[in-house]
XYZ file of C-alpha atoms in Angstrom:
78
model
C 0.574 0.474 -0.213
C 1.520 3.666 -1.478
C 1.528 5.889 0.799
C -1.036 7.902 -1.222
C -3.601 5.083 -0.332
C -2.837 4.583 3.564
C -3.454 8.921 3.359
C -7.077 8.499 1.578
C -7.984 5.717 3.792
C -7.189 7.673 6.777
C -9.131 11.281 5.790
C -11.841 8.769 4.498
C -11.964 6.937 7.644
C -11.700 10.358 9.712
C -14.586 12.157 6.980
C -16.790 9.157 8.435
C -16.096 9.579 12.259
C -17.234 12.799 11.492
C -20.819 12.561 9.416
C -21.082 9.979 12.881
C -20.402 12.643 15.315
C -22.803 15.295 13.120
C -25.800 13.342 12.213
C -26.080 12.565 16.490
C -25.350 16.136 17.123
C -27.719 17.115 14.026
C -30.634 14.203 15.869
C -30.192 16.496 19.405
C -29.792 19.805 18.697
C -31.488 20.026 14.913
C -30.099 20.149 11.433
C -29.332 24.145 11.416
C -26.657 23.644 14.511
C -26.052 20.224 13.295
C -24.385 22.445 10.004
C -22.533 25.564 11.931
C -20.755 23.005 13.874
C -19.772 21.396 11.184
C -18.411 24.963 9.535
C -16.842 25.769 12.354
C -15.246 22.136 13.141
C -14.427 21.878 8.912
C -12.139 24.148 9.752
C -9.603 21.984 12.008
C -10.155 19.205 9.682
C -9.590 19.952 6.913
C -5.913 21.770 7.937
C -5.137 18.138 8.799
C -7.340 16.395 6.430
C -5.658 18.387 3.183
C -7.338 18.270 0.353
C -5.811 16.548 -1.916
C -6.155 13.135 0.413
C -9.711 13.574 -0.305
C -11.187 16.401 -2.354
C -14.916 17.500 -1.112
C -14.460 17.136 2.092
C -15.820 19.805 3.861
C -18.942 19.602 0.900
C -18.943 15.042 2.127
C -19.417 15.902 5.658
C -22.293 19.116 4.622
C -24.072 16.536 2.514
C -23.700 13.735 5.047
C -25.430 16.138 7.628
C -27.827 17.241 5.254
C -28.770 13.562 4.172
C -29.612 12.722 7.894
C -31.273 15.130 8.267
C -33.561 14.342 5.990
C -34.522 10.950 6.041
C -35.434 11.986 9.864
C -37.830 14.443 8.971
C -39.136 11.872 6.694
C -39.354 8.758 9.462
C -41.034 11.734 11.557
C -43.955 12.482 9.166
C -44.737 8.640 8.292
């Protein structure tokens, strides 16, 4: 496994953890607050996980939070 592959795998694992954490946060505090919290946290994540290791990292987590909130809203409506 080359260095670049390891870096991308590590970045993907970090993103999965962030998505899970912010989904939980959204369940408790709501989607708007979760997205605001992510906006703040993303600066730290992207500083430690450069974009070249995982292109679109910022948008990926934000979409994950939004998709989770949407599915929760659909569950509540049903």
